[in-house]
Short mmCIF file of C-alpha atoms and ligand atoms in Angstrom, two decimals:
data_model
loop_
_atom_site.label_atom_id
_atom_site.label_comp_id
_atom_site.label_asym_id
_atom_site.label_seq_id
_atom_site.Cartn_x
_atom_site.Cartn_y
_atom_site.Cartn_z
CA GLU A 5 -0.92 17.69 0.35
CA LEU A 6 0.35 18.70 -3.02
CA TYR A 7 3.43 16.53 -3.24
CA THR A 8 1.45 13.30 -3.43
CA ALA A 9 0.30 13.78 -7.01
CA LEU A 10 1.86 15.43 -10.02
CA VAL A 11 -1.39 17.00 -11.22
CA ASP A 12 -1.45 19.36 -8.24
CA LEU A 13 2.06 20.53 -8.92
CA LYS A 14 0.87 22.04 -12.19
CA GLU A 15 -1.30 24.43 -10.23
CA VAL A 16 1.61 25.27 -7.99
CA LEU A 17 3.42 26.47 -11.12
CA HIS A 18 0.53 28.85 -11.74
CA THR A 19 0.90 30.13 -8.19
CA GLU A 20 4.56 30.71 -8.88
CA SER A 21 3.79 32.81 -11.95
CA ILE A 22 1.61 35.09 -9.82
CA LEU A 23 4.40 35.40 -7.26
CA ILE A 24 6.89 36.25 -10.02
CA ASN A 25 4.59 39.02 -11.23
CA SER A 26 4.13 40.45 -7.76
CA LEU A 27 7.84 40.39 -7.05
CA ASP A 28 8.61 41.96 -10.42
CA GLN A 29 6.16 44.82 -9.84
CA TYR A 30 7.42 45.32 -6.33
CA ILE A 31 11.04 45.54 -7.49
CA GLN A 32 10.08 48.07 -10.18
CA ALA A 33 8.33 50.21 -7.58
CA GLU A 34 11.32 49.97 -5.24
CA GLN A 35 13.63 50.87 -8.11
CA LYS A 36 11.58 53.99 -8.88
CA LYS A 37 11.78 54.95 -5.23
CA VAL A 38 15.54 54.43 -5.10
CA GLU A 39 15.98 56.38 -8.35
CA LEU A 40 14.09 59.29 -6.80
CA LEU A 41 16.19 59.14 -3.64
CA GLN A 42 19.30 59.01 -5.80
CA LYS A 43 18.21 62.25 -7.49
CA TYR A 44 17.76 63.96 -4.12
CA LEU A 45 21.14 62.70 -3.03
CA GLU A 46 22.81 64.13 -6.10
CA ILE A 47 21.21 67.54 -5.59
CA TYR A 48 22.23 67.49 -1.91
CA LYS A 49 25.79 66.52 -2.73
CA HIS A 50 26.13 69.03 -5.54
CA GLN A 51 24.72 71.97 -3.56
CA HIS A 52 26.63 71.01 -0.46
CA ALA A 53 29.92 70.82 -2.33
CA GLU A 54 29.27 74.21 -3.86
CA ALA A 55 28.46 75.70 -0.46
CA SER A 56 31.51 74.15 1.14
CA GLU A 57 33.80 75.78 -1.38
CA ASP A 58 33.03 79.22 0.05
CA VAL A 59 30.55 79.05 2.88
CA GLU A 60 30.34 82.81 3.50
CA THR A 61 29.57 83.73 -0.07
CA TYR A 62 27.16 80.87 -0.52
CA ILE A 63 24.88 81.67 2.37
CA ALA A 64 25.13 85.40 1.76
CA ASN A 65 23.21 84.80 -1.42
CA PRO A 66 19.46 84.97 -0.53
CA ILE A 67 18.55 82.40 -3.14
CA ASN A 68 21.09 79.94 -1.80
CA ALA A 69 19.91 80.60 1.75
CA TYR A 70 16.36 79.93 0.67
CA LEU A 71 17.35 76.73 -1.18
CA LEU A 72 19.36 75.47 1.76
CA ILE A 73 16.41 75.89 4.07
CA LYS A 74 14.08 74.34 1.56
CA ARG A 75 16.38 71.35 1.16
CA LEU A 76 16.32 70.70 4.86
CA THR A 77 12.58 71.21 5.27
CA THR A 78 10.16 70.17 2.57
CA ASP A 79 12.78 68.36 0.47
CA TRP A 80 14.03 66.38 3.43
CA GLN A 81 10.48 65.60 4.50
CA HIS A 82 10.00 64.20 1.06
CA VAL A 83 13.12 62.11 1.41
CA GLU A 84 12.00 60.85 4.80
CA THR A 85 8.60 59.91 3.44
CA LEU A 86 10.25 58.01 0.62
CA MET A 87 12.63 56.26 2.99
CA ASN A 88 9.69 55.31 5.19
CA MET A 89 7.69 53.91 2.32
CA HIS A 90 7.51 50.14 2.73
CA MET A 91 6.03 49.13 -0.55
CA GLY A 92 6.66 45.49 0.18
CA HIS A 93 3.58 45.52 2.42
CA ASP A 94 1.26 46.39 -0.43
CA TYR A 95 2.58 43.70 -2.71
CA LEU A 96 2.57 41.11 0.06
CA LYS A 97 -1.01 42.08 0.84
CA ASN A 98 -1.82 41.34 -2.78
CA VAL A 99 -0.20 37.95 -2.52
CA SER A 100 -2.01 37.07 0.69
CA MET A 101 -5.29 38.09 -0.93
CA TYR A 102 -4.60 35.56 -3.69
CA ARG A 103 -3.39 32.95 -1.22
CA GLU A 104 -6.92 31.72 -0.63
CA TYR A 105 -7.41 30.97 -4.30
CA MET A 106 -3.93 29.75 -5.12
CA LYS A 107 -2.46 26.33 -4.49
CA PHE A 108 0.35 26.96 -2.03
CA PRO A 109 2.62 24.14 -0.90
CA THR A 110 3.04 23.84 2.85
CA ASP A 111 5.98 22.87 5.05
CA GLU A 112 4.46 19.41 5.08
CA ASP A 113 4.70 19.33 1.29
CA LEU A 114 8.35 20.35 1.45
CA ASN A 115 9.02 17.58 3.92
CA GLY A 116 7.08 15.06 1.84
CA ALA A 117 8.98 16.01 -1.30
CA ALA A 118 12.30 15.73 0.55
CA VAL A 119 11.39 12.31 1.95
CA ALA A 120 10.32 11.24 -1.54
CA LEU A 121 13.73 12.25 -2.92
CA THR A 122 15.56 10.27 -0.27
CA ARG A 123 13.27 7.30 -0.97
CA LEU A 124 14.23 7.46 -4.64
CA GLN A 125 17.86 7.73 -3.65
CA ASP A 126 17.62 4.47 -1.66
CA THR A 127 15.35 2.48 -3.97
CA TYR A 128 17.28 3.27 -7.12
CA ASN A 129 20.78 3.42 -5.55
CA LEU A 130 21.22 6.98 -6.77
CA ASP A 131 24.51 8.72 -6.22
CA THR A 132 23.99 11.87 -4.15
CA ALA A 133 26.41 13.94 -6.23
CA ALA A 134 24.73 12.91 -9.50
CA LEU A 135 21.33 13.70 -8.03
CA ALA A 136 22.62 17.13 -7.01
CA ARG A 137 23.70 17.65 -10.62
CA GLY A 138 20.08 17.01 -11.67
CA GLU A 139 20.83 13.55 -13.08
CA LEU A 140 18.66 10.47 -12.67
CA ASN A 141 20.48 7.29 -13.67
CA GLY A 142 22.85 9.19 -15.93
CA ILE A 143 20.14 11.22 -17.67
CA LYS A 144 20.17 14.92 -16.97
CA TYR A 145 16.60 16.09 -16.37
CA SER A 146 16.68 19.17 -14.24
CA SER A 147 18.70 22.09 -13.02
CA GLU A 148 21.43 21.50 -10.48
CA LEU A 149 21.00 21.85 -6.75
CA SER A 150 22.87 24.66 -5.02
CA ALA A 151 24.72 24.10 -1.76
CA ALA A 152 21.71 25.69 -0.03
CA ASP A 153 19.30 23.27 -1.76
CA CYS A 154 21.35 20.30 -0.56
CA PHE A 155 21.55 21.86 2.89
CA GLU A 156 17.76 22.13 3.02
CA LEU A 157 17.40 18.46 2.06
CA GLY A 158 19.79 17.59 4.86
CA ARG A 159 17.86 19.78 7.27
CA GLN A 160 14.55 18.12 6.35
CA SER A 161 16.11 14.68 6.90
CA TYR A 162 17.50 15.89 10.22
CA ASN A 163 14.05 17.08 11.33
CA ASN A 164 12.70 13.62 10.50
CA GLY A 165 15.38 12.01 12.68
CA ASP A 166 16.94 10.50 9.53
CA PHE A 167 20.63 11.08 10.27
CA TYR A 168 21.82 8.83 7.49
CA HIS A 169 20.41 11.13 4.79
CA THR A 170 21.34 14.22 6.83
CA GLN A 171 24.97 13.19 6.48
CA LEU A 172 24.71 12.44 2.78
CA TRP A 173 23.14 15.78 1.96
CA MET A 174 25.26 17.89 4.30
CA ARG A 175 28.40 16.39 2.74
CA GLU A 176 27.01 17.17 -0.68
CA ALA A 177 26.20 20.72 0.46
CA ASP A 178 29.82 21.07 1.56
CA ALA A 179 31.13 19.72 -1.76
CA ARG A 180 28.87 22.08 -3.72
CA LEU A 181 29.82 25.04 -1.52
CA LYS A 182 33.44 24.62 -2.55
CA LEU A 183 32.42 25.11 -6.20
CA GLU A 184 30.28 28.18 -5.59
CA THR A 185 31.59 31.68 -6.18
CA ASN A 186 28.48 33.24 -4.68
CA LYS A 187 28.12 31.14 -1.53
CA THR A 188 24.54 30.11 -0.90
CA VAL A 189 25.00 28.76 2.63
CA GLU A 190 27.40 29.15 5.55
CA LYS A 191 30.01 26.43 5.93
CA SER A 192 29.57 26.64 9.72
CA ASP A 193 25.87 25.75 9.43
CA ILE A 194 26.73 22.70 7.35
CA LEU A 195 29.39 21.64 9.84
CA GLU A 196 27.01 21.91 12.76
CA TYR A 197 24.43 19.57 11.24
CA LEU A 198 27.09 17.26 9.86
CA ALA A 199 28.87 16.94 13.20
CA PHE A 200 25.74 16.14 15.15
CA SER A 201 24.33 13.65 12.63
CA THR A 202 27.76 11.98 12.47
CA TYR A 203 27.63 11.57 16.24
CA LYS A 204 24.09 10.19 15.98
CA GLN A 205 25.31 7.69 13.39
CA GLY A 206 27.91 6.50 15.86
CA ASN A 207 31.16 8.02 14.59
CA LEU A 208 32.42 9.95 17.62
CA PRO A 209 35.95 10.75 16.40
CA LEU A 210 34.64 12.22 13.15
CA ALA A 211 31.93 14.14 15.02
CA LEU A 212 34.64 15.66 17.23
CA ASP A 213 36.81 16.44 14.24
CA LEU A 214 33.95 18.23 12.50
CA THR A 215 33.09 20.15 15.67
CA ASN A 216 36.71 21.32 15.91
CA LYS A 217 36.49 22.53 12.33
CA LEU A 218 33.36 24.48 13.26
CA LEU A 219 35.23 25.98 16.23
CA ASP A 220 38.03 27.06 13.89
CA ILE A 221 35.46 29.24 12.16
CA PHE A 222 33.54 30.31 15.30
CA PRO A 223 35.76 29.81 18.36
CA ALA A 224 33.00 30.94 20.74
CA HIS A 225 30.15 28.91 19.16
CA PRO A 226 28.23 27.92 22.33
CA ARG A 227 26.66 24.69 21.04
CA ALA A 228 29.88 23.57 19.40
CA LEU A 229 31.79 24.17 22.66
CA GLY A 230 29.22 22.17 24.59
CA ASN A 231 29.27 19.32 22.09
CA LYS A 232 33.08 19.27 21.96
CA GLY A 233 33.20 18.72 25.72
CA PHE A 234 30.56 16.02 25.48
CA TYR A 235 32.24 14.16 22.59
CA GLU A 236 35.62 14.29 24.33
CA GLU A 237 34.15 12.80 27.49
CA GLU A 238 32.40 10.05 25.55
CA LEU A 239 35.60 9.25 23.66
CA GLN A 240 37.51 9.17 26.93
CA LYS A 241 35.00 6.68 28.34
CA LEU A 242 35.30 4.50 25.24
CA ASN A 243 39.08 4.55 25.43
CA GLU A 244 39.00 3.53 29.09
CA LEU A 245 36.70 0.65 28.21
CA ARG A 246 39.13 -0.41 25.52
CA ILE A 247 42.10 -0.37 27.85
CA LYS A 248 40.17 -2.39 30.44
CA GLY A 249 38.95 -4.90 27.89
CA ASP A 250 41.12 -7.61 26.39
CA ASP A 251 43.19 -7.23 23.25
CA GLU A 252 40.44 -8.52 21.04
CA SER A 253 38.30 -5.45 21.66
CA GLU A 254 37.85 -3.81 18.31
CA ASP A 255 38.12 -0.23 17.29
CA ILE A 256 35.51 2.33 18.14
CA PRO A 257 32.39 1.33 16.25
CA VAL A 258 31.91 3.36 13.13
CA ASN A 259 28.63 2.93 11.34
CA ASN A 260 28.22 6.27 9.71
CA GLU A 261 27.96 4.75 6.26
CA MET A 262 25.10 2.50 7.22
CA MET A 263 21.82 2.65 5.40
CA PRO A 264 18.77 2.53 7.59
CA GLN A 265 17.87 -1.10 8.23
CA ALA A 266 15.39 -2.63 5.82
CA GLN A 267 11.97 -1.91 7.29
CA TYR A 268 10.49 -5.21 6.13
CA PRO A 269 12.00 -8.54 5.06
CA GLU A 270 11.27 -8.41 1.34
CA ARG A 271 12.46 -4.83 0.95
CA GLU A 272 15.79 -5.79 -0.58
CA LEU A 273 14.17 -7.95 -3.24
CA TYR A 274 11.39 -5.43 -3.82
CA GLU A 275 13.94 -2.71 -4.54
CA GLN A 276 15.99 -4.97 -6.81
CA LEU A 277 12.84 -5.69 -8.81
CA CYS A 278 12.10 -1.96 -9.01
CA ARG A 279 15.60 -1.36 -10.38
CA GLY A 280 15.09 -4.11 -12.94
CA GLU A 281 18.06 -6.03 -11.49
CA VAL A 282 16.07 -9.18 -10.76
CA LYS A 283 14.19 -10.77 -13.61
CA THR A 284 11.69 -13.59 -13.75
CA ASP A 285 13.43 -16.93 -14.14
CA ILE A 286 14.10 -17.79 -17.78
CA ALA A 287 12.65 -21.28 -17.28
CA ILE A 288 9.38 -19.55 -16.50
CA THR A 289 9.44 -16.77 -19.08
CA SER A 290 10.30 -19.22 -21.88
CA GLN A 291 6.95 -20.94 -21.27
CA LEU A 292 4.93 -17.73 -21.63
CA LYS A 293 2.86 -17.01 -24.71
CA CYS A 294 1.24 -14.16 -26.56
CA TYR A 295 -2.09 -14.69 -28.26
CA TYR A 296 -5.26 -13.09 -29.57
CA ALA A 297 -8.37 -13.70 -27.49
CA ASN A 298 -12.03 -13.02 -28.14
CA ASN A 299 -13.21 -14.77 -24.97
CA ASN A 300 -16.22 -16.21 -26.81
CA ASN A 301 -17.55 -12.74 -27.40
CA PRO A 302 -18.69 -12.50 -31.04
CA PHE A 303 -18.33 -8.71 -30.99
CA LEU A 304 -14.63 -9.10 -30.45
CA LEU A 305 -14.05 -11.29 -33.47
CA ILE A 306 -13.06 -8.32 -35.56
CA ALA A 307 -10.69 -6.86 -33.01
CA PRO A 308 -9.74 -9.51 -30.47
CA PHE A 309 -7.66 -8.69 -27.41
CA LYS A 310 -3.89 -8.86 -27.72
CA VAL A 311 -2.90 -10.84 -24.65
CA GLU A 312 0.55 -11.45 -23.27
CA GLU A 313 1.25 -13.82 -20.40
CA ALA A 314 3.46 -12.17 -17.82
CA TYR A 315 3.47 -15.02 -15.30
CA PRO A 316 2.02 -18.53 -15.33
CA SER A 317 0.91 -19.09 -11.73
CA PRO A 318 -0.57 -16.96 -10.39
CA LYS A 319 -1.52 -16.19 -13.94
CA ILE A 320 -0.79 -12.58 -14.74
CA LEU A 321 -1.99 -11.40 -18.12
CA ILE A 322 -1.24 -8.19 -19.93
CA PHE A 323 -3.85 -6.87 -22.35
CA HIS A 324 -2.50 -4.47 -24.95
CA ASP A 325 -4.39 -1.43 -26.30
CA VAL A 326 -7.41 -1.75 -24.06
CA MET A 327 -7.83 1.92 -23.17
CA SER A 328 -7.79 4.59 -25.86
CA ASP A 329 -6.11 7.98 -25.50
CA ASN A 330 -9.57 9.52 -25.60
CA GLU A 331 -10.84 7.36 -22.77
CA ILE A 332 -7.69 8.07 -20.78
CA GLU A 333 -8.23 11.81 -21.16
CA THR A 334 -11.84 11.47 -19.97
CA VAL A 335 -10.84 9.39 -16.96
CA LYS A 336 -8.04 11.81 -16.01
CA SER A 337 -10.11 14.95 -16.36
CA MET A 338 -13.00 13.50 -14.37
CA ALA A 339 -10.72 12.27 -11.61
CA LYS A 340 -8.62 15.44 -11.20
CA PRO A 341 -11.15 17.62 -9.36
CA ARG A 342 -11.98 14.75 -6.98
CA PHE A 343 -8.48 13.70 -6.08
CA LYS A 344 -7.79 12.92 -2.44
CA ARG A 345 -4.71 11.55 -0.79
CA ALA A 346 -4.94 7.76 -1.12
CA THR A 347 -5.75 5.93 2.10
CA VAL A 348 -5.10 2.44 3.37
CA GLN A 349 -7.15 0.34 5.69
CA ASN A 350 -5.82 -0.07 9.21
CA TYR A 351 -5.98 -3.84 9.45
CA LYS A 352 -6.81 -3.74 13.15
CA THR A 353 -9.44 -1.04 13.29
CA GLY A 354 -10.68 -1.22 9.72
CA GLU A 355 -10.41 2.60 9.54
CA LEU A 356 -9.10 4.30 6.42
CA GLU A 357 -6.00 6.42 7.02
CA THR A 358 -3.07 7.95 5.14
CA ALA A 359 0.32 6.24 5.36
CA GLN A 360 3.89 6.79 4.21
CA TYR A 361 3.81 3.43 2.45
CA ARG A 362 1.11 4.53 0.05
CA ILE A 363 1.71 7.91 -1.53
CA SER A 364 -0.55 8.97 -4.36
CA LYS A 365 -3.84 10.71 -5.02
CA SER A 366 -6.93 8.83 -6.02
CA ALA A 367 -10.56 9.25 -6.96
CA TRP A 368 -13.47 6.94 -7.75
CA LEU A 369 -15.58 7.10 -10.91
CA LYS A 370 -18.99 5.50 -11.47
CA ASP A 371 -19.65 3.69 -14.76
CA LYS A 372 -22.80 5.64 -15.39
CA GLU A 373 -21.10 9.00 -15.14
CA HIS A 374 -19.67 8.91 -18.65
CA LYS A 375 -19.91 6.68 -21.69
CA HIS A 376 -16.14 6.21 -21.68
CA ILE A 377 -16.15 4.90 -18.08
CA ASP A 378 -18.99 2.56 -18.94
CA ASP A 379 -17.10 1.34 -22.03
CA VAL A 380 -13.99 0.66 -19.97
CA CYS A 381 -16.04 -1.25 -17.42
CA ARG A 382 -17.67 -3.42 -20.08
CA ARG A 383 -14.26 -4.07 -21.57
CA VAL A 384 -13.16 -5.39 -18.20
CA ARG A 385 -16.04 -7.83 -18.37
CA ASP A 386 -15.06 -8.90 -21.89
CA MET A 387 -11.40 -9.21 -21.02
CA THR A 388 -11.91 -11.30 -17.92
CA GLY A 389 -15.13 -13.14 -18.63
CA LEU A 390 -16.22 -12.14 -15.14
CA THR A 391 -19.23 -10.14 -14.11
CA VAL A 392 -18.58 -6.51 -13.24
CA GLU A 393 -22.00 -6.14 -11.58
CA THR A 394 -20.40 -6.54 -8.17
CA ALA A 395 -17.12 -4.77 -9.02
CA GLU A 396 -15.99 -1.61 -7.26
CA GLU A 397 -16.10 1.73 -9.04
CA LEU A 398 -13.08 2.62 -11.17
CA GLN A 399 -10.28 3.86 -8.93
CA VAL A 400 -8.03 6.41 -10.63
CA VAL A 401 -4.56 7.04 -9.23
CA ASN A 402 -1.84 9.60 -9.91
CA TYR A 403 1.58 9.25 -8.31
CA GLY A 404 3.73 12.30 -7.55
CA ILE A 405 7.47 12.65 -6.90
CA GLY A 406 8.62 9.34 -5.45
CA GLY A 407 4.96 8.23 -5.20
CA HIS A 408 4.66 4.53 -4.47
CA TYR A 409 2.65 1.75 -2.83
CA GLU A 410 4.70 -0.73 -0.85
CA PRO A 411 4.05 -4.50 -1.07
CA HIS A 412 0.45 -5.38 -0.24
CA PHE A 413 -2.42 -7.68 -1.14
CA ASP A 414 -5.48 -6.40 -2.91
CA PHE A 415 -7.66 -9.00 -1.16
CA ALA A 416 -8.64 -8.85 2.49
CA ARG A 417 -7.01 -11.46 4.69
CA LYS A 418 -9.02 -13.44 7.20
CA GLU A 419 -7.54 -11.67 10.20
CA GLU A 420 -8.30 -8.25 8.77
CA THR A 421 -11.24 -6.17 9.82
CA ASN A 422 -12.74 -6.35 6.40
CA ALA A 423 -14.07 -3.21 4.79
CA PHE A 424 -15.36 -5.27 1.86
CA LYS A 425 -17.76 -6.99 4.23
CA SER A 426 -19.97 -3.94 4.26
CA LEU A 427 -20.12 -4.09 0.46
CA GLY A 428 -21.71 -7.54 0.76
CA THR A 429 -20.05 -8.71 -2.45
CA GLY A 430 -17.33 -10.91 -1.01
CA ASN A 431 -13.59 -10.50 -1.37
CA ARG A 432 -11.65 -8.96 -4.26
CA ILE A 433 -11.39 -11.98 -6.51
CA ALA A 434 -9.42 -10.26 -9.28
CA THR A 435 -7.63 -7.03 -10.17
CA VAL A 436 -7.53 -5.23 -13.49
CA LEU A 437 -4.91 -2.51 -13.47
CA PHE A 438 -4.94 -0.09 -16.41
CA TYR A 439 -1.78 1.86 -17.17
CA MET A 440 -2.83 5.31 -18.35
CA SER A 441 0.64 6.74 -18.93
CA ASP A 442 4.12 5.68 -19.88
CA VAL A 443 6.64 6.24 -17.10
CA PRO A 444 10.13 7.26 -18.31
CA GLN A 445 11.88 5.87 -15.22
CA GLY A 446 10.69 3.79 -12.27
CA GLY A 447 7.05 3.10 -11.41
CA ALA A 448 6.95 -0.64 -12.19
CA THR A 449 4.37 -2.92 -10.60
CA VAL A 450 6.38 -5.69 -8.96
CA PHE A 451 5.50 -9.04 -7.37
CA PRO A 452 8.31 -9.86 -4.90
CA ASN A 453 7.16 -13.43 -4.14
CA ILE A 454 7.45 -14.50 -7.76
CA ASN A 455 10.14 -12.13 -9.09
CA ALA A 456 7.83 -10.55 -11.63
CA ALA A 457 7.76 -6.91 -12.77
CA ILE A 458 5.37 -5.12 -15.09
CA TRP A 459 6.53 -1.86 -16.62
CA PRO A 460 3.77 0.69 -17.30
CA LYS A 461 2.77 1.18 -20.92
CA LYS A 462 0.00 3.58 -21.79
CA GLY A 463 -3.20 1.80 -22.83
CA THR A 464 -2.31 -1.66 -21.49
CA ALA A 465 -3.85 -3.44 -18.52
CA ALA A 466 -2.64 -6.14 -16.17
CA PHE A 467 -5.04 -8.78 -14.89
CA TRP A 468 -4.71 -11.40 -12.19
CA PHE A 469 -6.81 -13.41 -9.76
CA ASN A 470 -6.16 -12.49 -6.14
CA LEU A 471 -7.97 -15.57 -4.83
CA HIS A 472 -7.45 -19.23 -5.52
CA PRO A 473 -10.51 -20.96 -7.00
CA SER A 474 -11.17 -22.18 -3.45
CA GLY A 475 -11.66 -18.58 -2.32
CA GLU A 476 -8.40 -18.58 -0.33
CA GLY A 477 -6.16 -15.57 -0.87
CA ASP A 478 -3.20 -16.22 -3.20
CA PHE A 479 -0.23 -14.89 -1.26
CA ASN A 480 1.90 -14.88 -4.39
CA THR A 481 -0.16 -11.99 -5.71
CA ARG A 482 1.56 -9.72 -3.19
CA HIS A 483 2.61 -6.71 -5.24
CA ALA A 484 3.82 -3.12 -5.05
CA ALA A 485 3.98 0.07 -7.08
CA CYS A 486 7.66 1.13 -7.22
CA PRO A 487 8.45 4.80 -6.63
CA VAL A 488 8.19 6.94 -9.75
CA LEU A 489 11.67 8.19 -10.58
CA ALA A 490 10.86 10.40 -13.56
CA GLY A 491 7.53 11.34 -15.09
CA SER A 492 3.97 11.11 -13.91
CA LYS A 493 2.31 7.75 -13.38
CA TRP A 494 -1.41 7.33 -13.95
CA VAL A 495 -3.23 4.07 -13.37
CA SER A 496 -6.78 2.95 -12.76
CA ASN A 497 -8.00 -0.15 -10.97
CA LYS A 498 -11.08 -2.22 -11.40
CA TRP A 499 -11.48 -4.59 -8.50
CA ILE A 500 -13.75 -7.49 -9.28
CA HIS A 501 -15.56 -9.18 -6.39
CA GLU A 502 -16.51 -12.79 -5.68
CA GLN A 503 -20.25 -12.46 -5.79
CA GLY A 504 -21.77 -13.35 -9.14
CA GLN A 505 -18.72 -15.25 -10.38
CA GLU A 506 -20.01 -18.65 -9.21
CA PHE A 507 -20.72 -19.90 -12.72
CA LEU A 508 -18.08 -17.79 -14.44
CA ARG A 509 -15.16 -18.99 -12.40
CA PRO A 510 -16.30 -22.22 -10.80
CA CYS A 511 -14.90 -22.55 -7.33
CA GLY A 512 -12.95 -25.59 -6.42
CA LEU A 513 -9.94 -26.64 -4.50
CA GLU A 514 -7.61 -26.76 -7.47
CA GLN A 515 -4.98 -24.04 -7.38
CA ALA A 516 -4.81 -23.24 -11.06
CA PRO A 517 -7.35 -20.74 -12.33
CA PRO A 518 -9.26 -21.84 -15.41
CA GLU A 519 -7.64 -20.81 -18.68
CA LEU A 520 -9.09 -17.93 -20.58
CA THR A 521 -10.24 -18.99 -24.01
CA ALA A 522 -7.31 -18.56 -26.32
O1 AKG B 1102 0.17 1.40 -9.42
C1 AKG B 1102 0.51 0.23 -9.46
O2 AKG B 1102 1.41 -0.16 -10.21
C2 AKG B 1102 -0.15 -0.76 -8.55
C3 AKG B 1102 -1.26 -0.14 -7.76
C4 AKG B 1102 -1.83 -1.07 -6.76
O3 AKG B 1102 -1.31 -2.12 -6.50
C5 AKG B 1102 -3.07 -0.73 -6.04
O4 AKG B 1102 -3.55 0.39 -6.20
O5 AKG B 1102 -3.61 -1.59 -5.33
FE1 FE2 B 1103 -2.64 -3.41 -5.40
#
């Protein structure tokens, strides 16, 4: 899939430039052909008009007679050959030859990108009309969507059985169509989708009304006629029920404005955190400090770490300027060719699989592959005071349009079929999350249990312990990567494991992790 990471979309732009070239050359060739045919036509018309003026005299002239015959033999053959020339084939053949080497998005990509847009719409409460104008939260980023573009978004939602977004986008398509001088889509097509999704959303009267509008345009539309009959019968049944029932029976249920139900309990809060609407309690934030730390490492005395506390318990620390632009470039360029769609572990089977709730591309880098990776890894050791001997390789992640990772734990819970078991290094005791890009809008890391949000800043890293000192998982470390609204989000993770930390982070039953040396 190409939609899952922004890096791949760059290559799609290259593909597009090749397509533009092919189309341009093809049109030029067609134009030459049409110009030639035009010339023939003019000669035909001119000669024919002359002949028609005085037929007898014209054909009595041997030269004219010869020319007439020539026009209808070799000349016409020429015309026929030209008319039969389908140059499109050649240019398409060219394109399909390139297809192997070019990155071409698939229908699955289109669907993924459409779903991502609707996800952004929901998470960030985006107004459909503003989105269609190319605006994200009042900032205009891109070109506007045509009625046909909106229609396609509605159609994709429809194919996914998402009738809520089908309605939103079909209505927008209709609104846009009214503004278009060159219509990009048929009103009747919009009405057909709109009517059926309205019915699916439970608004029968409106579905019938829309179907009648469609029948005004196409009185013999077979599907519309069928649906009209069906809706009328259903309405009739509802009315009968109402008459039979007592006076308290309400109106026909209308839930066409309803958003799909929250898929999980903390969704509401998660989305509010992503929008920046919910902030950490002031009583908590007022206790937080910023400080310089050298973590007892004499080498760091000259340039100690700039540490900011983001949350007291679980302690979440933010380290500023811990990855240089140079290192970031190395990490990105090494990861790019290895990118694969990020997977999640099926907690029952233990298998790795792709899922809608984690959309990004990722790759793993070994410390020994490059000095910069090794430096970053050693810095993790210096930052945390923990051993990185048993840590996982550096995981590099790039999020594409609407890319996200819904609330999860980094550690393995007891009931999970634990993939870390095979590593033999224990559970993921701590997480270091490097932000390798700024993100203009969206893309925060949020902790719904504790109302905390970290906004990406290039070069900084977040650090927290996933496990209590006792080794139990800390459920308050549940966190998520909010969908990216604008820009490209790059992060990398270093997951530190339990083994080897025995003397570095003494285990115990106390909940509070030991303080880092300030
Ligand atoms: O990208 C983020 O902000 C968080 C990523 C994350 O939680 C993970 O990869 O486990
Ligand atoms: Fe995570």
